[in-house]
């Protein structure tokens, strides 16, 4: 039985490798950033998202390549979206989950702007940044969503949520491992019901409602995160503190790495600190090698 299972797993792996080759042939020759984007790991994610149907995966991938060509997510820089992040409504955590995944912390109660376009651009920037910071061999990220201060006044419109879902599912397939919604208030239930309508069933299964005072929730969070890292809002012993000036400095450093990865000749720019004064100029410098994660 063990040998049969082993052969079966090998057959499945071989079949999937064949599907990857088939998809690569189907999309044809690529160049520039599109070629850099379409790694084997990338093709696997699109195939996985379309249940290993090559034709459907090809259509999905081609739509993404068109979107990336026009939207140019890899060219967004922190100084362009920093005003959206002043309250820390979305930020990258300084810890990973047990699987080495990048963690994004979202705080919808800290919503500070009304521009749908800028909100989406800010989120796309942080998605790209999270991917660039994935551990070697890791393809997915985790989300921690803290609902402290959330109300209908701070929630984004349903249309914007729908647009975000479209981008996430259509252009970042299989990037989300799990999304933990912590202490969502009753008022959020109606909002989520409307948003869930647009979610793919596989994505919906990744959404987990957690309550720090609930024993099952506590055990669930422990199975994904180290308690000493996990902020108290999510049932851990850590502290959730957002320093916009420090985060801006880290993002500026990452922007240098991003530009180098994609072969973009970025020009120096100044970062405004929390008081609005000009901080140190950040210019592209030699950066440590980074894995080809944005694919």
XYZ file of C-alpha atoms in Angstrom:
295
model
C 0.000 0.000 0.000
C 2.847 2.379 0.888
C 4.492 1.717 -2.492
C 1.220 2.291 -4.340
C 0.710 5.583 -2.523
C 4.276 6.627 -3.299
C 3.858 5.802 -6.988
C 0.524 7.630 -7.049
C 2.095 10.780 -5.591
C 4.909 10.607 -8.147
C 2.393 10.170 -10.969
C 0.449 13.207 -9.754
C 3.659 15.232 -9.578
C 4.664 14.151 -13.073
C 1.228 15.008 -14.432
C 1.375 18.458 -12.883
C 4.864 19.067 -14.231
C 3.479 18.127 -17.632
C 0.633 20.624 -17.189
C 3.135 23.366 -16.360
C 5.059 22.591 -19.555
C 1.815 22.527 -21.514
C 0.780 25.922 -20.153
C 4.188 27.416 -20.903
C 3.920 26.216 -24.492
C 0.375 27.564 -24.738
C 1.262 31.103 -23.654
C 4.153 31.202 -26.125
C 7.397 33.190 -26.022
C 7.599 35.971 -23.444
C 10.073 38.756 -22.889
C 10.989 41.407 -20.361
C 9.025 41.535 -17.118
C 6.393 39.082 -18.371
C 9.089 36.433 -18.784
C 10.419 37.209 -15.311
C 6.929 36.971 -13.854
C 6.055 33.620 -15.427
C 8.220 31.250 -13.409
C 7.197 27.608 -13.056
C 5.892 28.408 -9.564
C 3.749 31.155 -11.063
C 2.273 28.831 -13.686
C 1.507 26.269 -10.986
C -0.466 28.824 -9.018
C -2.607 29.729 -12.031
C -3.169 26.067 -12.803
C -4.083 25.382 -9.187
C -6.552 28.275 -9.248
C -8.220 26.759 -12.316
C -8.169 23.134 -11.125
C -5.299 22.318 -13.479
C -7.285 23.172 -16.594
C -4.651 24.506 -18.992
C -7.038 26.504 -21.200
C -8.654 28.255 -18.222
C -5.274 28.892 -16.587
C -3.952 30.332 -19.855
C -6.879 32.746 -20.106
C -6.422 33.808 -16.487
C -2.678 34.306 -16.839
C -3.043 36.302 -20.058
C -5.493 38.623 -18.295
C -2.955 39.155 -15.516
C -0.151 39.896 -17.955
C -2.352 42.517 -19.654
C -3.237 44.001 -16.268
C 0.383 44.135 -15.112
C 1.404 45.747 -18.399
C -1.122 48.558 -17.939
C -1.281 48.904 -14.123
C 2.462 48.342 -13.603
C 2.222 47.249 -9.948
C 5.978 46.685 -9.764
C 6.546 50.397 -10.465
C 4.483 51.694 -7.545
C 6.719 53.253 -4.908
C 6.010 53.885 -1.256
C 6.275 57.656 -1.491
C 3.359 57.547 -3.951
C 1.023 55.744 -1.520
C 2.502 56.632 1.889
C -0.348 59.038 2.684
C -2.732 56.078 2.526
C -0.683 54.276 5.156
C -0.359 57.048 7.730
C -2.730 55.320 10.170
C -1.322 51.840 9.586
C -4.538 50.509 8.088
C -2.430 47.979 6.139
C 1.166 47.112 6.988
C 3.631 44.259 6.800
C 4.293 42.588 10.134
C 7.835 42.157 11.456
C 7.198 38.442 12.009
C 6.145 35.423 9.948
C 3.762 32.565 10.609
C 4.985 29.043 11.403
C 5.355 28.284 7.690
C 7.580 31.301 7.069
C 4.849 33.223 5.285
C 4.833 37.014 5.152
C 2.083 38.464 7.339
C 0.007 41.507 6.407
C -1.858 43.266 9.220
C -5.050 45.050 8.209
C -7.007 47.414 10.436
C -10.170 48.541 8.616
C -11.125 50.682 11.604
C -8.127 52.893 10.763
C -9.447 53.810 7.310
C -8.300 57.378 6.639
C -9.124 58.266 3.017
C -12.015 58.152 0.568
C -10.224 57.600 -2.747
C -11.071 54.139 -4.093
C -8.221 54.262 -6.594
C -5.614 55.224 -3.997
C -6.857 52.623 -1.506
C -6.489 49.900 -4.111
C -3.089 51.182 -5.243
C -1.855 51.191 -1.645
C -3.026 47.607 -1.120
C -1.498 46.427 -4.404
C 1.814 47.988 -3.387
C 1.788 46.073 -0.096
C 0.803 42.825 -1.812
C 3.793 43.159 -4.130
C 6.000 44.032 -1.171
C 4.748 41.054 0.833
C 5.511 38.731 -2.077
C 9.022 40.125 -2.437
C 9.573 39.341 1.238
C 8.401 35.731 1.141
C 10.851 33.127 2.351
C 12.601 31.014 -0.275
C 10.232 28.350 -1.559
C 7.181 30.015 0.001
C 4.419 31.249 -2.313
C 1.715 32.411 0.081
C 1.043 35.036 2.735
C -1.213 35.280 5.792
C -3.485 38.151 6.730
C -4.384 39.324 10.226
C -7.400 41.630 10.227
C -8.091 43.611 13.410
C -11.609 45.069 13.606
C -10.958 47.441 16.508
C -12.762 50.702 15.737
C -14.586 49.302 12.723
C -17.939 50.840 11.814
C -19.995 51.434 8.695
C -18.422 54.900 8.581
C -14.917 53.441 8.302
C -15.772 50.551 5.972
C -14.926 50.819 2.297
C -17.842 50.812 -0.187
C -19.017 47.432 -1.470
C -17.971 48.389 -5.005
C -14.389 49.020 -3.855
C -14.389 45.727 -1.944
C -15.596 43.985 -5.098
C -12.815 45.574 -7.153
C -10.241 44.484 -4.561
C -11.585 40.918 -4.584
C -11.378 40.900 -8.377
C -7.720 41.952 -8.322
C -6.792 39.528 -5.539
C -8.487 36.520 -7.110
C -7.743 37.358 -10.720
C -4.165 38.573 -10.493
C -2.787 37.101 -7.254
C -4.158 33.536 -7.361
C -3.141 31.171 -4.585
C -1.178 33.913 -2.823
C -3.433 33.936 0.232
C -2.957 31.080 2.676
C -5.388 32.284 5.355
C -7.143 35.466 6.436
C -7.914 35.737 10.149
C -10.754 38.125 10.965
C -10.389 39.053 14.626
C -13.421 40.116 16.656
C -15.551 41.278 13.727
C -18.565 43.213 15.060
C -22.165 42.340 14.228
C -22.339 45.236 11.806
C -19.638 43.555 9.713
C -21.770 40.473 9.089
C -23.985 42.202 6.510
C -20.906 43.696 4.830
C -19.211 40.293 4.649
C -22.319 38.616 3.245
C -22.259 41.115 0.381
C -18.524 40.643 -0.216
C -18.687 36.844 0.087
C -20.933 36.815 -2.961
C -17.877 37.768 -5.038
C -15.494 35.313 -3.370
C -14.400 32.114 -5.022
C -15.381 29.147 -2.777
C -11.691 28.235 -2.329
C -10.932 31.772 -1.170
C -13.933 31.841 1.159
C -12.644 28.690 2.881
C -9.433 30.534 3.740
C -11.336 33.164 5.746
C -11.355 32.352 9.461
C -13.296 34.248 12.126
C -11.395 34.320 15.419
C -12.232 35.610 18.875
C -9.331 35.906 21.384
C -11.517 34.848 24.323
C -12.687 31.723 22.505
C -10.643 28.604 23.328
C -10.897 27.141 19.821
C -9.818 30.451 18.302
C -6.829 30.649 20.644
C -5.708 27.138 19.678
C -6.206 27.920 16.002
C -3.998 31.010 16.219
C -1.330 29.066 18.121
C -1.253 26.510 15.305
C -0.380 29.270 12.829
C 1.648 31.786 14.831
C 4.148 32.065 17.668
C 2.281 33.570 20.630
C 5.211 35.807 21.548
C 5.023 37.462 18.097
C 1.259 37.596 17.761
C -0.191 40.979 18.825
C -2.534 41.029 21.815
C -5.427 41.996 19.547
C -5.140 38.511 18.051
C -4.700 36.664 21.338
C -0.907 36.755 21.551
C 1.639 38.415 23.819
C 3.055 40.824 21.251
C 2.284 44.522 20.808
C 0.678 45.988 17.715
C 2.318 49.369 17.261
C 2.589 51.152 13.932
C 5.355 53.715 13.444
C 4.706 55.413 10.110
C 8.134 57.022 9.870
C 9.965 53.746 10.573
C 7.694 51.777 8.236
C 8.306 54.351 5.506
C 12.055 53.884 5.915
C 11.722 50.109 5.563
C 9.497 50.445 2.500
C 11.958 52.832 0.876
C 14.720 50.265 1.368
C 12.490 47.578 -0.131
C 11.732 49.835 -3.090
C 15.423 49.765 -3.953
C 15.342 45.955 -3.948
C 12.167 45.908 -6.024
C 13.680 48.209 -8.639
C 16.781 46.044 -8.829
C 14.745 42.855 -9.140
C 12.677 44.185 -12.029
C 15.552 46.037 -13.667
C 13.983 49.454 -13.151
C 16.237 52.501 -13.025
C 14.637 54.376 -10.122
C 15.631 57.954 -9.393
C 16.405 59.146 -5.851
C 13.583 60.754 -3.893
C 13.022 62.215 -0.475
C 10.828 60.687 2.200
C 8.793 62.994 4.414
C 8.938 62.015 8.056
C 6.029 62.046 10.434
C 6.366 65.813 10.942
C 6.265 66.550 7.239
C 9.956 67.458 7.085
C 12.289 65.930 4.547
C 14.168 62.915 5.796
C 17.248 61.294 4.320
C 17.375 60.892 0.557
C 16.999 57.321 -0.590
C 18.844 56.345 -3.745
C 19.274 52.926 -5.334
C 22.260 51.140 -3.836
C 23.514 47.583 -4.193
C 21.005 45.378 -2.411
C 21.262 41.877 -1.049
C 20.141 39.196 -3.513
C 16.442 38.436 -3.295
C 14.593 35.365 -4.458
C 12.383 35.550 -7.517
C 9.210 35.709 -5.483
C 7.018 38.067 -7.516
C 5.622 35.444 -9.823
